[in-house]
CSV table of C-alpha atoms and ligand atoms in Angstrom, one decimal:
chain,number,residue,atom,x,y,z
A,1,UNK,CA,115.8,81.1,103.9
A,2,UNK,CA,115.7,82.9,101.4
A,3,UNK,CA,115.6,86.4,101.4
A,4,UNK,CA,114.5,88.5,98.1
A,5,UNK,CA,114.5,91.9,97.1
A,6,UNK,CA,110.7,93.3,95.8
A,7,UNK,CA,111.1,96.5,93.9
A,8,UNK,CA,111.9,97.2,90.3
A,9,UNK,CA,114.3,100.1,91.1
A,10,UNK,CA,118.1,98.2,89.7
A,11,UNK,CA,119.0,101.0,91.5
A,12,UNK,CA,118.3,99.6,94.8
A,13,UNK,CA,118.6,95.7,93.5
A,14,UNK,CA,122.4,96.8,92.9
A,15,UNK,CA,122.6,98.1,95.9
A,16,UNK,CA,122.0,95.2,98.0
A,17,UNK,CA,122.7,92.6,95.6
A,18,UNK,CA,126.2,94.0,96.7
A,19,UNK,CA,126.3,93.0,100.1
A,20,UNK,CA,125.9,89.2,98.7
A,21,UNK,CA,123.6,87.8,100.7
A,22,UNK,CA,120.7,88.7,97.8
A,23,UNK,CA,118.5,85.7,96.8
A,24,UNK,CA,116.5,86.5,94.7
A,25,UNK,CA,114.1,89.8,92.8
A,26,UNK,CA,110.0,89.7,93.0
A,27,UNK,CA,108.5,92.7,90.6
A,28,UNK,CA,104.7,93.3,90.3
A,29,UNK,CA,102.7,95.1,87.6
A,30,UNK,CA,102.7,97.8,90.4
A,31,UNK,CA,106.5,98.0,90.5
A,32,UNK,CA,106.5,97.8,87.0
A,33,UNK,CA,104.6,101.1,87.1
A,34,UNK,CA,106.7,102.5,89.5
A,35,UNK,CA,110.0,102.7,87.1
A,36,UNK,CA,108.6,103.7,84.9
A,37,UNK,CA,110.2,101.4,82.3
A,38,UNK,CA,109.9,99.0,79.4
A,39,UNK,CA,108.5,95.6,81.5
A,40,UNK,CA,111.0,93.4,79.7
A,41,UNK,CA,113.7,95.4,79.5
A,42,UNK,CA,113.9,96.0,83.1
A,43,UNK,CA,112.7,93.0,83.9
A,44,UNK,CA,116.1,91.1,82.3
A,45,UNK,CA,118.7,94.3,83.5
A,46,UNK,CA,117.2,92.4,86.7
A,47,UNK,CA,118.1,89.2,86.0
A,48,UNK,CA,120.9,89.8,85.0
A,49,UNK,CA,121.4,91.8,87.8
A,50,UNK,CA,120.5,88.7,90.4
A,51,UNK,CA,121.3,84.8,89.5
A,52,UNK,CA,118.0,84.2,91.8
A,53,UNK,CA,114.9,83.5,90.6
A,54,UNK,CA,112.7,87.2,88.8
A,55,UNK,CA,109.4,86.8,90.0
A,56,UNK,CA,107.2,88.5,86.2
A,57,UNK,CA,103.6,88.6,86.7
A,58,UNK,CA,101.3,88.0,84.0
A,59,UNK,CA,98.0,89.9,83.5
A,60,UNK,CA,95.9,87.9,81.5
A,61,UNK,CA,92.6,86.7,83.6
A,62,UNK,CA,92.1,83.2,81.6
A,63,UNK,CA,94.3,80.1,81.8
A,64,UNK,CA,95.4,80.6,78.2
A,65,UNK,CA,95.9,83.4,78.3
A,66,UNK,CA,98.1,82.5,81.4
A,67,UNK,CA,100.1,80.2,80.2
A,68,UNK,CA,100.7,81.8,76.6
A,69,UNK,CA,101.9,85.1,78.4
A,70,UNK,CA,104.5,82.3,80.6
A,71,UNK,CA,105.4,80.4,78.0
A,72,UNK,CA,106.4,84.3,75.8
A,73,UNK,CA,107.9,85.3,79.4
A,74,UNK,CA,110.1,82.4,79.4
A,75,UNK,CA,110.8,82.5,75.4
A,76,UNK,CA,111.5,86.0,75.8
A,77,UNK,CA,114.2,86.1,79.0
A,78,UNK,CA,116.9,85.6,80.9
A,79,UNK,CA,116.5,81.8,82.5
A,80,UNK,CA,116.1,82.7,85.5
A,81,UNK,CA,112.8,84.4,85.8
A,82,UNK,CA,110.0,82.3,87.0
A,83,UNK,CA,106.3,83.1,86.3
A,84,UNK,CA,104.1,84.7,88.7
A,85,UNK,CA,100.0,84.0,88.8
A,86,UNK,CA,97.8,85.1,90.7
A,87,UNK,CA,95.7,82.9,92.9
A,88,UNK,CA,92.7,82.6,91.0
A,89,UNK,CA,91.0,79.3,90.2
A,90,UNK,CA,92.1,80.0,86.5
A,91,UNK,CA,95.4,80.3,87.8
A,92,UNK,CA,95.7,77.3,89.6
A,93,UNK,CA,95.0,75.9,86.3
A,94,UNK,CA,98.0,78.0,84.0
A,95,UNK,CA,100.1,76.8,87.3
A,96,UNK,CA,99.6,73.1,87.3
A,97,UNK,CA,100.5,73.1,83.0
A,98,UNK,CA,103.2,76.1,83.8
A,99,UNK,CA,104.7,73.3,86.4
A,100,UNK,CA,104.2,70.6,84.1
A,101,UNK,CA,106.2,72.3,81.7
A,102,UNK,CA,109.4,72.6,83.7
A,103,UNK,CA,108.6,76.2,84.5
A,104,UNK,CA,108.8,77.5,88.2
A,105,UNK,CA,105.9,79.5,89.3
A,106,UNK,CA,104.7,82.0,92.4
A,107,UNK,CA,101.5,82.0,93.3
A,108,UNK,CA,100.7,85.4,94.4
A,109,UNK,CA,97.7,87.3,96.6
A,110,UNK,CA,97.5,85.0,98.8
A,111,UNK,CA,95.3,85.4,101.5
A,112,UNK,CA,94.1,82.3,103.2
A,113,UNK,CA,96.4,78.3,104.3
A,114,UNK,CA,93.2,76.9,101.9
A,115,UNK,CA,94.2,79.2,98.7
A,116,UNK,CA,97.8,78.3,99.7
A,117,UNK,CA,97.2,74.8,99.5
A,118,UNK,CA,95.6,74.8,96.9
A,119,UNK,CA,98.5,76.1,94.2
A,120,UNK,CA,101.1,73.7,96.1
A,121,UNK,CA,98.9,70.8,95.0
A,122,UNK,CA,98.6,72.2,91.4
A,123,UNK,CA,102.4,72.1,91.6
A,124,UNK,CA,103.9,76.7,92.5
A,125,UNK,CA,107.3,76.6,93.0
A,126,UNK,CA,106.4,78.9,95.2
A,127,UNK,CA,103.6,80.9,97.3
A,128,UNK,CA,102.9,84.6,98.3
A,129,UNK,CA,100.7,85.3,101.4
A,130,UNK,CA,100.9,89.1,101.8
A,131,UNK,CA,101.5,89.7,105.3
A,132,UNK,CA,101.0,93.8,105.1
A,133,UNK,CA,97.8,93.8,103.2
A,134,UNK,CA,95.7,91.6,106.0
A,135,UNK,CA,97.9,93.7,108.6
A,136,UNK,CA,96.0,96.4,107.1
A,137,UNK,CA,92.6,95.3,107.7
A,138,UNK,CA,93.0,95.3,111.0
A,139,UNK,CA,94.2,91.8,110.9
A,140,UNK,CA,97.3,90.2,111.8
A,141,UNK,CA,99.3,89.0,108.7
A,142,UNK,CA,101.3,86.6,111.3
A,143,UNK,CA,99.1,84.5,111.3
A,144,UNK,CA,98.4,83.3,108.1
A,145,UNK,CA,101.8,82.7,107.7
A,146,UNK,CA,101.5,80.7,111.2
A,147,UNK,CA,98.7,78.6,110.1
A,148,UNK,CA,100.9,78.1,106.6
A,149,UNK,CA,103.8,76.7,108.2
A,150,UNK,CA,101.1,74.6,110.1
A,151,UNK,CA,99.7,72.3,107.1
A,152,UNK,CA,103.0,72.4,105.4
A,153,UNK,CA,104.5,70.5,109.0
A,154,UNK,CA,101.4,68.4,108.3
A,155,UNK,CA,102.1,67.3,104.6
A,156,UNK,CA,104.9,67.1,102.1
A,157,UNK,CA,105.4,69.8,100.2
A,158,UNK,CA,107.7,71.1,98.5
A,159,UNK,CA,106.6,74.6,97.9
A,160,UNK,CA,108.4,77.2,99.5
A,161,UNK,CA,106.7,80.2,101.3
A,162,UNK,CA,106.9,83.1,99.8
A,163,UNK,CA,106.3,86.1,102.6
A,164,UNK,CA,105.2,89.1,100.9
A,165,UNK,CA,103.9,92.9,101.5
A,166,UNK,CA,106.5,93.0,104.6
A,167,UNK,CA,106.1,95.9,106.2
A,168,UNK,CA,108.8,96.1,109.0
A,169,UNK,CA,112.2,94.5,109.7
A,170,UNK,CA,109.8,92.6,112.7
A,171,UNK,CA,107.8,91.3,110.4
A,172,UNK,CA,110.5,89.2,108.7
A,173,UNK,CA,112.1,87.4,112.0
A,174,UNK,CA,109.1,86.7,112.9
A,175,UNK,CA,108.9,85.0,109.4
A,176,UNK,CA,111.8,83.2,110.3
A,177,UNK,CA,110.9,82.1,113.8
A,178,UNK,CA,107.4,81.1,112.0
A,179,UNK,CA,110.3,78.6,109.5
A,180,UNK,CA,108.9,80.9,106.0
A,181,UNK,CA,111.5,79.3,103.4
A,182,UNK,CA,111.8,83.2,101.6
A,183,UNK,CA,110.9,87.0,102.9
A,184,UNK,CA,110.3,89.6,99.3
A,185,UNK,CA,110.7,93.0,101.6
A,186,UNK,CA,111.7,96.2,99.6
A,187,UNK,CA,115.2,97.8,99.8
A,188,UNK,CA,114.8,99.9,103.1
A,189,UNK,CA,114.1,96.8,104.9
A,190,UNK,CA,116.8,95.6,104.1
A,191,UNK,CA,119.0,99.0,105.1
A,192,UNK,CA,116.6,98.7,108.7
A,193,UNK,CA,117.5,94.6,109.4
A,194,UNK,CA,121.3,95.2,108.8
A,195,UNK,CA,121.1,98.8,111.2
A,196,UNK,CA,121.6,98.3,115.1
A,197,UNK,CA,123.6,101.2,117.6
A,198,UNK,CA,125.7,99.6,118.8
A,199,UNK,CA,127.3,98.1,115.9
A,200,UNK,CA,127.7,101.8,114.8
A,201,UNK,CA,128.4,103.2,118.6
A,202,UNK,CA,131.2,100.2,119.0
A,203,UNK,CA,133.0,100.6,116.0
A,204,UNK,CA,133.1,103.5,116.5
A,205,UNK,CA,134.9,103.3,119.6
A,206,UNK,CA,137.3,100.2,118.1
A,207,UNK,CA,138.8,103.5,115.4
A,208,UNK,CA,139.0,106.1,118.0
A,209,UNK,CA,141.2,103.5,120.4
A,210,UNK,CA,143.3,102.0,116.9
A,211,UNK,CA,144.0,105.6,116.3
A,212,UNK,CA,145.1,105.7,119.9
A,213,UNK,CA,147.5,102.7,119.1
A,214,UNK,CA,148.8,103.9,115.6
A,215,UNK,CA,149.9,107.5,117.8
A,216,UNK,CA,151.2,105.9,119.8
A,217,UNK,CA,153.5,103.7,117.4
A,218,UNK,CA,152.3,100.4,118.2
A,219,UNK,CA,150.2,99.2,115.0
B,1,G3P,O1,105.4,91.9,95.4
B,1,G3P,C1,104.0,91.6,96.3
B,1,G3P,C2,103.5,92.2,97.0
B,1,G3P,O2,105.0,92.3,98.0
B,1,G3P,C3,103.3,93.4,97.1
B,1,G3P,O3,103.4,94.5,98.9
B,1,G3P,O4,103.2,96.5,100.0
B,1,G3P,O5,102.1,96.0,98.2
B,1,G3P,O6,101.1,94.8,100.1
B,1,G3P,P1,102.2,96.0,99.0
């Protein structure tokens, strides 16, 4: 399973990349706004820190505009940048054209299995169902991942399911159990996934006992 960071904060990306398990980064217009930085400049820097796919989102609403923005981003930015496209009819058409030109895409704002399947048919490299935002409406976002994985099991689909809008470590664990290919999450969740009080407690005990071994001259 691939682990992506969902941020445009380069300090966080450097921190998690240093762990050696970061497979990619997703950004969106809200995350770029939060960074307070120039869009292309920050995506270029991110692409230099992490060699995996870095999603950069188009903002045009029409197919031609999305294709033009996607091509311009690909021309301007490092090779590992992929084009994030909203899951609309116009976005599907743009995804198909970009796919035919050999450009990888991430179809975002997916809230149903039908949308995911249509994005896959258009040739999306990734589809991004948003779990947390469904939870926010009082429904269970994880059901969407389960439905999509069920559809994927019945057909020969190469598009990867990228679980997004992840809010806590249990979301990640459930995605792993359901067989999602990728999960994108904030740095906070990477840290939570690694933390266990019994690891800390066990380590404390080992270090204390090792100090005694050294004090006895037996190291
Ligand atoms: O990158 C898209 C997605 O992960 C957004 O998450 O927390 O804004 O719902 P959130």
